[in-house]
Amino acid sequence: MKSAVETLNPTRVRLTVEVPFEELKDSLDAAYKKINQQVTVKGFRKGKIPARVIDQRFGRGAVLEEAVNDALPKFYTEAVNEAELNVLGQPEVDITELKDNETLNFTAEVDVRPAIEIPDYSGIEVEVDAVEVSDEDVDKAVEELRERFASTSPVERAAEDGDVVTIDLEAKVEGEVLEDGVASGVSYTIGSGELLEGIDEAVKGLEAGGEATFTSELKGGSAAGKESEVTVKVTQVAKRELPELDDDFAQLASEFDTLDELKADSRKRLENMKQYDQATQAQERVLEKLLELVEVPVPEKLLADEIQTRTHNLEHHQLGQMGLDLDKYLEIQGKSREEFDAETKEQAEKGIKTQFVLDELVNKEKLNVNQEELTEHLMRRAQSSGMSPDQFAQAVVEGGQVPMLVGEVARGKALAVVVEAATVKDTNGEVVDLDDEDETAAAEGEQTDAADAPAEEKTEA
């Protein structure tokens, strides 16, 4: 077999392959055997029909077609390996010449990873938010904790802001009560915004036994997005009572003995959260700077496929679970279809470039993934997916997704290398020493990058 490579553009090549006919022998034998099992010829036992009889009855062309279809993937793979190509997706194959007992010639056009030159990234500088926790931040955190320990007691008066009301609901669309539009015994805190728009105004001022009707757009269910006439009946009004902010509350709501200790712990937790957010911010901004430094051609077909995949996932998975279609989603977002398409294209292009650049960094820095790192990443992914580690690991193995996870970890490590080499300052002008935070953020942030980046490309013919 002979093969040659022609570069069509930075991301696409054409392979020209010449196969001597004798190299088709195994595939021809397999073709005769397969046809033997599929056809019946009077006077011959099934599976024992001579090749010359098959040629006469069914035509040599049918045998050649079967043999070539069987052989092409093997010869294509050999040509790819010989040329040391890093191919993306499936090739477009064209048989240019097929002469019986002489030769098989074909071409294969396929996208390839572009050659990327990683520049010196040690000069990257970014600014991130300073880690500052105010007394107001601490007070807000403690107040939120206090809200969770609030109690309620029924009152005989009209409902007010902050009260917890027990209500029955009935929703009608075009005068018809919806099958899934009736609910009773629903607990709702007035002002929380957790139910329908307009319900706060409807229930305020009502006492137990009172009811009101209002119009609202349904957020979910069989009539999601439609205007509905909603009748709400209040069956109970209860006043929320917050515990006193004292040492007794600290002992009730935490493992601490005093309110001061609880506040100190809240401050530390907020600092840790802001440090993590700071590391994530550094990671994102360093990546942006890195992508600005590197010229990355993007294969057109890969980009088109990625845009289609993202749009499909949004329409049929994310929006489907919310009871919305794309048009309604765009209306809520205040975007036109053209704006949505442009944003999706931009995100897909950035995702592909990110994967290409980080993969090249993995090779350049000779980064490897050990079992411990892979296990830690698997545990994080399992937690975010809502599955147990064993269930997630089984799904990964059965789906052949282990290489994908290894790639995610490796790219996270590559980004951590760049962040470590960069200069990161906060808004106060202080140099930020991220230490372990950048690696953790990169590893966990890789899950976000994975959502932005394309799935691992398939390279088989």
GROMACS .gro file of C-alpha atoms in nm:
model
  461
    1MET     CA    1   0.000   0.000   0.000
    2LYS     CA    2   0.119   0.350  -0.087
    3SER     CA    3  -0.020   0.671   0.056
    4ALA     CA    4   0.041   1.043   0.024
    5VAL     CA    5  -0.090   1.344   0.218
    6GLU     CA    6  -0.201   1.677   0.074
    7THR     CA    7  -0.271   1.965   0.309
    8LEU     CA    8  -0.588   2.142   0.199
    9ASN     CA    9  -0.588   2.398   0.481
   10PRO     CA   10  -0.452   2.414   0.838
   11THR     CA   11  -0.728   2.183   0.962
   12ARG     CA   12  -0.798   1.950   0.668
   13VAL     CA   13  -0.597   1.703   0.460
   14ARG     CA   14  -0.655   1.468   0.169
   15LEU     CA   15  -0.505   1.119   0.178
   16THR     CA   16  -0.440   0.946  -0.154
   17VAL     CA   17  -0.407   0.570  -0.112
   18GLU     CA   18  -0.306   0.301  -0.364
   19VAL     CA   19  -0.371  -0.061  -0.265
   20PRO     CA   20  -0.226  -0.352  -0.468
   21PHE     CA   21  -0.501  -0.602  -0.540
   22GLU     CA   22  -0.327  -0.887  -0.362
   23GLU     CA   23  -0.370  -0.697  -0.035
   24LEU     CA   24  -0.746  -0.736  -0.078
   25LYS     CA   25  -0.725  -1.117  -0.064
   26ASP     CA   26  -0.836  -1.149   0.300
   27SER     CA   27  -1.129  -0.916   0.244
   28LEU     CA   28  -1.228  -1.099  -0.076
   29ASP     CA   29  -1.223  -1.432   0.107
   30ALA     CA   30  -1.436  -1.280   0.381
   31ALA     CA   31  -1.679  -1.140   0.122
   32TYR     CA   32  -1.726  -1.481  -0.046
   33LYS     CA   33  -1.779  -1.640   0.296
   34LYS     CA   34  -2.037  -1.379   0.397
   35ILE     CA   35  -2.230  -1.410   0.070
   36ASN     CA   36  -2.215  -1.789   0.102
   37GLN     CA   37  -2.405  -1.765   0.430
   38GLN     CA   38  -2.666  -1.530   0.288
   39VAL     CA   39  -2.770  -1.696  -0.040
   40THR     CA   40  -2.899  -2.032  -0.160
   41VAL     CA   41  -2.808  -2.198  -0.494
   42LYS     CA   42  -2.981  -2.516  -0.604
   43GLY     CA   43  -2.741  -2.810  -0.609
   44PHE     CA   44  -2.507  -2.667  -0.347
   45ARG     CA   45  -2.518  -2.685   0.030
   46LYS     CA   46  -2.542  -2.352   0.208
   47GLY     CA   47  -2.196  -2.219   0.274
   48LYS     CA   48  -2.039  -2.449   0.012
   49ILE     CA   49  -2.105  -2.250  -0.305
   50PRO     CA   50  -1.784  -2.212  -0.513
   51ALA     CA   51  -1.657  -1.861  -0.579
   52ARG     CA   52  -1.702  -1.897  -0.957
   53VAL     CA   53  -2.071  -1.983  -0.908
   54ILE     CA   54  -2.122  -1.676  -0.686
   55ASP     CA   55  -1.954  -1.463  -0.954
   56GLN     CA   56  -2.182  -1.609  -1.221
   57ARG     CA   57  -2.507  -1.589  -1.024
   58PHE     CA   58  -2.462  -1.267  -0.832
   59GLY     CA   59  -2.183  -1.088  -1.016
   60ARG     CA   60  -1.822  -1.023  -0.932
   61GLY     CA   61  -1.915  -0.659  -0.865
   62ALA     CA   62  -2.118  -0.751  -0.557
   63VAL     CA   63  -1.819  -0.942  -0.418
   64LEU     CA   64  -1.581  -0.654  -0.486
   65GLU     CA   65  -1.816  -0.405  -0.322
   66GLU     CA   66  -1.839  -0.618  -0.009
   67ALA     CA   67  -1.461  -0.669   0.000
   68VAL     CA   68  -1.381  -0.300  -0.049
   69ASN     CA   69  -1.628  -0.192   0.222
   70ASP     CA   70  -1.458  -0.436   0.457
   71ALA     CA   71  -1.102  -0.330   0.365
   72LEU     CA   72  -1.132   0.049   0.345
   73PRO     CA   73  -1.130   0.122   0.722
   74LYS     CA   74  -0.813  -0.085   0.765
   75PHE     CA   75  -0.624   0.080   0.479
   76TYR     CA   76  -0.746   0.426   0.587
   77THR     CA   77  -0.622   0.366   0.943
   78GLU     CA   78  -0.286   0.242   0.813
   79ALA     CA   79  -0.248   0.557   0.599
   80VAL     CA   80  -0.339   0.782   0.895
   81ASN     CA   81  -0.086   0.608   1.120
   82GLU     CA   82   0.182   0.614   0.853
   83ALA     CA   83   0.140   0.990   0.810
   84GLU     CA   84   0.116   1.039   1.190
   85LEU     CA   85  -0.203   1.243   1.154
   86ASN     CA   86  -0.420   1.349   1.448
   87VAL     CA   87  -0.755   1.318   1.275
   88LEU     CA   88  -1.092   1.451   1.389
   89GLY     CA   89  -1.422   1.287   1.304
   90GLN     CA   90  -1.506   1.067   1.008
   91PRO     CA   91  -1.338   1.092   0.667
   92GLU     CA   92  -1.509   1.159   0.335
   93VAL     CA   93  -1.393   0.867   0.122
   94ASP     CA   94  -1.403   0.855  -0.258
   95ILE     CA   95  -1.298   0.544  -0.454
   96THR     CA   96  -1.114   0.685  -0.755
   97GLU     CA   97  -1.019   0.357  -0.923
   98LEU     CA   98  -1.112  -0.007  -0.876
   99LYS     CA   99  -0.978  -0.256  -1.131
  100ASP     CA  100  -1.045  -0.622  -1.070
  101ASN     CA  101  -0.723  -0.812  -1.007
  102GLU     CA  102  -0.520  -0.493  -1.050
  103THR     CA  103  -0.563  -0.209  -0.801
  104LEU     CA  104  -0.777  -0.014  -0.558
  105ASN     CA  105  -0.721   0.361  -0.535
  106PHE     CA  106  -0.913   0.595  -0.306
  107THR     CA  107  -0.892   0.936  -0.144
  108ALA     CA  108  -1.001   1.035   0.205
  109GLU     CA  109  -1.054   1.393   0.315
  110VAL     CA  110  -1.060   1.442   0.690
  111ASP     CA  111  -1.024   1.719   0.950
  112VAL     CA  112  -0.706   1.717   1.157
  113ARG     CA  113  -0.595   1.894   1.469
  114PRO     CA  114  -0.410   2.209   1.367
  115ALA     CA  115  -0.046   2.256   1.455
  116ILE     CA  116  -0.041   2.496   1.750
  117GLU     CA  117   0.258   2.694   1.871
  118ILE     CA  118   0.234   2.762   2.244
  119PRO     CA  119   0.409   3.093   2.318
  120ASP     CA  120   0.580   3.195   2.640
  121TYR     CA  121   0.290   3.240   2.880
  122SER     CA  122   0.491   3.343   3.186
  123GLY     CA  123   0.419   3.710   3.115
  124ILE     CA  124   0.043   3.678   3.152
  125GLU     CA  125  -0.099   3.919   3.409
  126VAL     CA  126  -0.459   3.927   3.532
  127GLU     CA  127  -0.656   4.107   3.801
  128VAL     CA  128  -0.908   3.935   4.028
  129ASP     CA  129  -1.141   4.043   4.306
  130ALA     CA  130  -0.984   4.088   4.646
  131VAL     CA  131  -1.088   3.853   4.925
  132GLU     CA  132  -1.272   4.087   5.159
  133VAL     CA  133  -1.540   3.985   5.407
  134SER     CA  134  -1.724   4.272   5.573
  135ASP     CA  135  -1.919   4.270   5.897
  136GLU     CA  136  -2.231   4.311   5.682
  137ASP     CA  137  -2.143   3.991   5.495
  138VAL     CA  138  -2.113   3.802   5.823
  139ASP     CA  139  -2.438   3.948   5.956
  140LYS     CA  140  -2.617   3.847   5.634
  141ALA     CA  141  -2.486   3.489   5.660
  142VAL     CA  142  -2.593   3.460   6.022
  143GLU     CA  143  -2.934   3.609   5.937
  144GLU     CA  144  -2.983   3.351   5.662
  145LEU     CA  145  -2.901   3.079   5.916
  146ARG     CA  146  -3.147   3.238   6.155
  147GLU     CA  147  -3.417   3.231   5.884
  148ARG     CA  148  -3.371   2.856   5.850
  149PHE     CA  149  -3.451   2.812   6.219
  150ALA     CA  150  -3.760   3.028   6.211
  151SER     CA  151  -4.081   2.886   6.357
  152THR     CA  152  -4.440   2.964   6.264
  153SER     CA  153  -4.755   3.011   6.467
  154PRO     CA  154  -5.109   3.054   6.331
  155VAL     CA  155  -5.265   3.400   6.364
  156GLU     CA  156  -5.620   3.526   6.319
  157ARG     CA  157  -5.563   3.830   6.101
  158ALA     CA  158  -5.506   3.928   5.740
  159ALA     CA  159  -5.192   3.798   5.573
  160GLU     CA  160  -4.891   4.032   5.555
  161ASP     CA  161  -4.547   4.032   5.394
  162GLY     CA  162  -4.330   3.758   5.544
  163ASP     CA  163  -4.623   3.550   5.667
  164VAL     CA  164  -4.647   3.182   5.580
  165VAL     CA  165  -4.985   3.101   5.427
  166THR     CA  166  -5.132   2.761   5.352
  167ILE     CA  167  -5.321   2.782   5.024
  168ASP     CA  168  -5.522   2.584   4.769
  169LEU     CA  169  -5.470   2.665   4.401
  170GLU     CA  170  -5.673   2.609   4.085
  171ALA     CA  171  -5.546   2.715   3.742
  172LYS     CA  172  -5.765   2.755   3.433
  173VAL     CA  173  -5.660   2.813   3.074
  174GLU     CA  174  -5.932   2.933   2.837
  175GLY     CA  175  -6.190   2.852   3.102
  176GLU     CA  176  -6.083   2.490   3.148
  177VAL     CA  177  -5.929   2.363   3.471
  178LEU     CA  178  -5.591   2.200   3.396
  179GLU     CA  179  -5.542   1.838   3.504
  180ASP     CA  180  -5.214   1.939   3.667
  181GLY     CA  181  -5.343   2.280   3.767
  182VAL     CA  182  -5.494   2.192   4.104
  183ALA     CA  183  -5.298   2.184   4.432
  184SER     CA  184  -5.401   2.193   4.795
  185GLY     CA  185  -5.222   2.249   5.123
  186VAL     CA  186  -4.937   2.443   4.962
  187SER     CA  187  -4.716   2.633   5.208
  188TYR     CA  188  -4.597   2.970   5.077
  189THR     CA  189  -4.400   3.255   5.230
  190ILE     CA  190  -4.536   3.587   5.106
  191GLY     CA  191  -4.265   3.784   4.928
  192SER     CA  192  -4.040   3.486   4.857
  193GLY     CA  193  -4.118   3.490   4.484
  194GLU     CA  194  -4.117   3.112   4.478
  195LEU     CA  195  -4.458   3.062   4.317
  196LEU     CA  196  -4.655   3.245   4.051
  197GLU     CA  197  -4.617   3.608   3.960
  198GLY     CA  198  -4.903   3.804   4.112
  199ILE     CA  199  -4.971   3.569   4.401
  200ASP     CA  200  -4.824   3.801   4.663
  201GLU     CA  201  -5.069   4.078   4.575
  202ALA     CA  202  -5.355   3.826   4.564
  203VAL     CA  203  -5.306   3.676   4.913
  204LYS     CA  204  -5.197   3.984   5.105
  205GLY     CA  205  -5.492   4.112   5.301
  206LEU     CA  206  -5.674   3.779   5.300
  207GLU     CA  207  -5.765   3.599   5.621
  208ALA     CA  208  -5.811   3.223   5.656
  209GLY     CA  209  -6.107   3.124   5.437
  210GLY     CA  210  -6.059   3.415   5.197
  211GLU     CA  211  -5.989   3.369   4.827
  212ALA     CA  212  -5.888   3.574   4.525
  213THR     CA  213  -5.840   3.530   4.150
  214PHE     CA  214  -5.550   3.666   3.949
  215THR     CA  215  -5.392   3.618   3.606
  216SER     CA  216  -5.041   3.478   3.574
  217GLU     CA  217  -4.816   3.308   3.320
  218LEU     CA  218  -4.757   2.946   3.418
  219LYS     CA  219  -4.390   2.855   3.473
  220GLY     CA  220  -4.420   2.479   3.427
  221GLY     CA  221  -4.654   2.188   3.366
  222SER     CA  222  -4.869   2.105   3.066
  223ALA     CA  223  -4.953   2.470   2.993
  224ALA     CA  224  -4.614   2.624   3.064
  225GLY     CA  225  -4.582   2.972   2.919
  226LYS     CA  226  -4.959   3.026   2.883
  227GLU     CA  227  -5.168   3.289   3.058
  228SER     CA  228  -5.384   3.132   3.327
  229GLU     CA  229  -5.665   3.243   3.554
  230VAL     CA  230  -5.559   3.128   3.901
  231THR     CA  231  -5.789   3.103   4.201
  232VAL     CA  232  -5.612   3.098   4.537
  233LYS     CA  233  -5.783   3.020   4.868
  234VAL     CA  234  -5.608   3.083   5.200
  235THR     CA  235  -5.672   2.812   5.458
  236GLN     CA  236  -5.428   2.936   5.722
  237VAL     CA  237  -5.217   3.241   5.802
  238ALA     CA  238  -4.909   3.193   6.018
  239LYS     CA  239  -4.656   3.442   6.149
  240ARG     CA  240  -4.288   3.359   6.118
  241GLU     CA  241  -4.092   3.399   6.444
  242LEU     CA  242  -3.715   3.423   6.436
  243PRO     CA  243  -3.500   3.299   6.725
  244GLU     CA  244  -3.311   3.558   6.927
  245LEU     CA  245  -2.952   3.618   6.816
  246ASP     CA  246  -2.774   3.496   7.127
  247ASP     CA  247  -2.559   3.212   7.257
  248ASP     CA  248  -2.864   2.985   7.280
  249PHE     CA  249  -2.918   3.031   6.906
  250ALA     CA  250  -2.552   2.950   6.836
  251GLN     CA  251  -2.588   2.625   7.029
  252LEU     CA  252  -2.914   2.545   6.849
  253ALA     CA  253  -2.786   2.615   6.497
  254SER     CA  254  -2.423   2.503   6.520
  255GLU     CA  255  -2.160   2.316   6.715
  256PHE     CA  256  -2.047   2.642   6.882
  257ASP     CA  257  -2.125   2.760   7.233
  258THR     CA  258  -2.133   3.134   7.171
  259LEU     CA  259  -2.265   3.371   6.906
  260ASP     CA  260  -1.916   3.521   6.866
  261GLU     CA  261  -1.774   3.178   6.780
  262LEU     CA  262  -2.053   3.124   6.527
  263LYS     CA  263  -1.982   3.459   6.364
  264ALA     CA  264  -1.608   3.387   6.352
  265ASP     CA  265  -1.678   3.055   6.181
  266SER     CA  266  -1.914   3.226   5.935
  267ARG     CA  267  -1.642   3.477   5.851
  268LYS     CA  268  -1.391   3.197   5.789
  269ARG     CA  269  -1.638   3.010   5.566
  270LEU     CA  270  -1.705   3.325   5.363
  271GLU     CA  271  -1.331   3.385   5.326
  272ASN     CA  272  -1.282   3.029   5.200
  273MET     CA  273  -1.566   3.070   4.951
  274LYS     CA  274  -1.424   3.397   4.823
  275GLN     CA  275  -1.078   3.246   4.794
  276TYR     CA  276  -1.221   2.966   4.583
  277ASP     CA  277  -1.414   3.217   4.371
  278GLN     CA  278  -1.094   3.418   4.336
  279ALA     CA  279  -0.903   3.111   4.215
  280THR     CA  280  -1.179   3.027   3.968
  281GLN     CA  281  -1.176   3.386   3.845
  282ALA     CA  282  -0.798   3.370   3.802
  283GLN     CA  283  -0.830   3.048   3.605
  284GLU     CA  284  -1.093   3.195   3.371
  285ARG     CA  285  -0.904   3.518   3.310
  286VAL     CA  286  -0.568   3.347   3.258
  287LEU     CA  287  -0.732   3.115   3.006
  288GLU     CA  288  -0.878   3.416   2.822
  289LYS     CA  289  -0.532   3.575   2.804
  290LEU     CA  290  -0.374   3.249   2.688
  291LEU     CA  291  -0.628   3.207   2.408
  292GLU     CA  292  -0.554   3.564   2.295
  293LEU     CA  293  -0.186   3.469   2.254
  294VAL     CA  294  -0.242   3.158   2.042
  295GLU     CA  295  -0.360   3.135   1.683
  296VAL     CA  296  -0.600   2.839   1.669
  297PRO     CA  297  -0.768   2.748   1.338
  298VAL     CA  298  -1.101   2.571   1.397
  299PRO     CA  299  -1.224   2.296   1.158
  300GLU     CA  300  -1.551   2.412   1.000
  301LYS     CA  301  -1.727   2.076   1.026
  302LEU     CA  302  -1.622   2.027   1.387
  303LEU     CA  303  -1.756   2.374   1.469
  304ALA     CA  304  -2.085   2.308   1.288
  305ASP     CA  305  -2.128   1.976   1.468
  306GLU     CA  306  -2.054   2.137   1.804
  307ILE     CA  307  -2.306   2.415   1.746
  308GLN     CA  308  -2.568   2.158   1.651
  309THR     CA  309  -2.492   1.948   1.960
  310ARG     CA  310  -2.515   2.246   2.195
  311THR     CA  311  -2.843   2.365   2.044
  312HIS     CA  312  -2.990   2.013   2.055
  313ASN     CA  313  -2.891   1.963   2.420
  314LEU     CA  314  -3.044   2.296   2.518
  315GLU     CA  315  -3.370   2.235   2.332
  316HIS     CA  316  -3.428   1.870   2.414
  317HIS     CA  317  -3.271   1.835   2.758
  318GLN     CA  318  -3.237   2.156   2.956
  319LEU     CA  319  -3.542   2.342   2.823
  320GLY     CA  320  -3.747   2.023   2.794
  321GLN     CA  321  -3.712   1.966   3.167
  322MET     CA  322  -3.837   2.321   3.228
  323GLY     CA  323  -4.137   2.281   2.997
  324LEU     CA  324  -4.005   2.545   2.756
  325ASP     CA  325  -3.926   2.552   2.387
  326LEU     CA  326  -3.645   2.755   2.230
  327ASP     CA  327  -3.873   3.038   2.113
  328LYS     CA  328  -4.014   3.087   2.464
  329TYR     CA  329  -3.666   3.069   2.615
  330LEU     CA  330  -3.540   3.339   2.378
  331GLU     CA  331  -3.842   3.554   2.462
  332ILE     CA  332  -3.766   3.522   2.835
  333GLN     CA  333  -3.399   3.602   2.772
  334GLY     CA  334  -3.487   3.895   2.549
  335LYS     CA  335  -3.273   3.763   2.264
  336SER     CA  336  -3.333   3.718   1.894
  337ARG     CA  337  -3.256   3.390   1.720
  338GLU     CA  338  -2.968   3.563   1.543
  339GLU     CA  339  -2.818   3.674   1.877
  340PHE     CA  340  -2.861   3.323   2.020
  341ASP     CA  341  -2.692   3.163   1.716
  342ALA     CA  342  -2.403   3.410   1.735
  343GLU     CA  343  -2.350   3.344   2.107
  344THR     CA  344  -2.369   2.968   2.058
  345LYS     CA  345  -2.113   2.985   1.779
  346GLU     CA  346  -1.881   3.199   1.993
  347GLN     CA  347  -1.909   2.959   2.288
  348ALA     CA  348  -1.854   2.653   2.069
  349GLU     CA  349  -1.551   2.809   1.902
  350LYS     CA  350  -1.402   2.904   2.238
  351GLY     CA  351  -1.461   2.552   2.369
  352ILE     CA  352  -1.284   2.391   2.073
  353LYS     CA  353  -0.991   2.632   2.096
  354THR     CA  354  -0.964   2.572   2.471
  355GLN     CA  355  -0.944   2.198   2.424
  356PHE     CA  356  -0.688   2.223   2.143
  357VAL     CA  357  -0.463   2.463   2.336
  358LEU     CA  358  -0.477   2.276   2.667
  359ASP     CA  359  -0.419   1.942   2.495
  360GLU     CA  360  -0.112   2.090   2.327
  361LEU     CA  361   0.005   2.215   2.667
  362VAL     CA  362  -0.039   1.866   2.810
  363ASN     CA  363   0.197   1.736   2.540
  364LYS     CA  364   0.443   2.024   2.573
  365GLU     CA  365   0.466   1.999   2.951
  366LYS     CA  366   0.456   1.615   2.940
  367LEU     CA  367   0.174   1.602   3.195
  368ASN     CA  368   0.043   1.266   3.307
  369VAL     CA  369  -0.266   1.165   3.504
  370ASN     CA  370  -0.224   0.917   3.788
  371GLN     CA  371  -0.490   0.692   3.935
  372GLU     CA  372  -0.539   0.908   4.244
  373GLU     CA  373  -0.605   1.220   4.035
  374LEU     CA  374  -0.846   1.032   3.811
  375THR     CA  375  -1.032   0.891   4.113
  376GLU     CA  376  -1.062   1.235   4.274
  377HIS     CA  377  -1.199   1.380   3.951
  378LEU     CA  378  -1.442   1.091   3.914
  379MET     CA  379  -1.569   1.155   4.268
  380ARG     CA  380  -1.630   1.523   4.190
  381ARG     CA  381  -1.809   1.442   3.865
  382ALA     CA  382  -2.022   1.179   4.038
  383GLN     CA  383  -2.123   1.430   4.306
  384SER     CA  384  -2.222   1.694   4.048
  385SER     CA  385  -2.421   1.437   3.849
  386GLY     CA  386  -2.617   1.322   4.153
  387MET     CA  387  -2.491   0.964   4.114
  388SER     CA  388  -2.294   0.752   4.356
  389PRO     CA  389  -1.923   0.712   4.269
  390ASP     CA  390  -1.980   0.343   4.188
  391GLN     CA  391  -2.274   0.419   3.960
  392PHE     CA  392  -2.088   0.698   3.785
  393ALA     CA  393  -1.773   0.486   3.742
  394GLN     CA  394  -1.978   0.202   3.595
  395ALA     CA  395  -2.150   0.440   3.351
  396VAL     CA  396  -1.814   0.586   3.249
  397VAL     CA  397  -1.659   0.246   3.184
  398GLU     CA  398  -1.962   0.109   2.999
  399GLY     CA  399  -1.980   0.422   2.787
  400GLY     CA  400  -1.610   0.410   2.701
  401GLN     CA  401  -1.565   0.754   2.857
  402VAL     CA  402  -1.251   0.688   3.063
  403PRO     CA  403  -1.025   0.861   2.805
  404MET     CA  404  -1.257   1.162   2.820
  405LEU     CA  405  -1.216   1.186   3.199
  406VAL     CA  406  -0.840   1.146   3.170
  407GLY     CA  407  -0.840   1.431   2.917
  408GLU     CA  408  -1.040   1.653   3.151
  409VAL     CA  409  -0.794   1.598   3.436
  410ALA     CA  410  -0.493   1.651   3.212
  411ARG     CA  411  -0.634   1.977   3.075
  412GLY     CA  412  -0.709   2.092   3.429
  413LYS     CA  413  -0.345   2.029   3.521
  414ALA     CA  414  -0.225   2.213   3.210
  415LEU     CA  415  -0.432   2.518   3.298
  416ALA     CA  416  -0.301   2.506   3.656
  417VAL     CA  417   0.054   2.519   3.516
  418VAL     CA  418  -0.027   2.837   3.322
  419VAL     CA  419  -0.203   2.998   3.621
  420GLU     CA  420   0.099   2.922   3.839
  421ALA     CA  421   0.329   3.090   3.587
  422ALA     CA  422   0.107   3.396   3.551
  423THR     CA  423   0.105   3.706   3.771
  424VAL     CA  424  -0.226   3.738   3.951
  425LYS     CA  425  -0.307   4.056   4.143
  426ASP     CA  426  -0.621   4.151   4.328
  427THR     CA  427  -0.810   4.479   4.297
  428ASN     CA  428  -0.600   4.619   4.583
  429GLY     CA  429  -0.284   4.565   4.379
  430GLU     CA  430  -0.165   4.278   4.598
  431VAL     CA  431  -0.008   3.971   4.437
  432VAL     CA  432  -0.229   3.669   4.497
  433ASP     CA  433  -0.059   3.344   4.594
  434LEU     CA  434  -0.314   3.085   4.487
  435ASP     CA  435  -0.113   2.776   4.588
  436ASP     CA  436  -0.352   2.480   4.609
  437GLU     CA  437  -0.657   2.687   4.521
  438ASP     CA  438  -0.565   2.722   4.153
  439GLU     CA  439  -0.521   2.348   4.104
  440THR     CA  440  -0.850   2.274   4.279
  441ALA     CA  441  -1.032   2.540   4.079
  442ALA     CA  442  -0.875   2.417   3.756
  443ALA     CA  443  -0.968   2.058   3.831
  444GLU     CA  444  -1.325   2.143   3.924
  445GLY     CA  445  -1.351   2.417   3.665
  446GLU     CA  446  -1.261   2.162   3.401
  447GLN     CA  447  -1.617   2.038   3.441
  448THR     CA  448  -1.734   2.379   3.322
  449ASP     CA  449  -1.474   2.377   3.046
  450ALA     CA  450  -1.598   2.033   2.947
  451ALA     CA  451  -1.943   2.181   2.902
  452ASP     CA  452  -1.796   2.455   2.684
  453ALA     CA  453  -1.554   2.227   2.502
  454PRO     CA  454  -1.653   1.964   2.248
  455ALA     CA  455  -1.680   1.600   2.337
  456GLU     CA  456  -1.372   1.388   2.273
  457GLU     CA  457  -1.342   1.350   1.897
  458LYS     CA  458  -1.387   1.009   1.743
  459THR     CA  459  -1.100   0.916   1.516
  460GLU     CA  460  -1.206   0.576   1.390
  461ALA     CA  461  -1.302   0.527   1.028
   0.00000   0.00000   0.00000
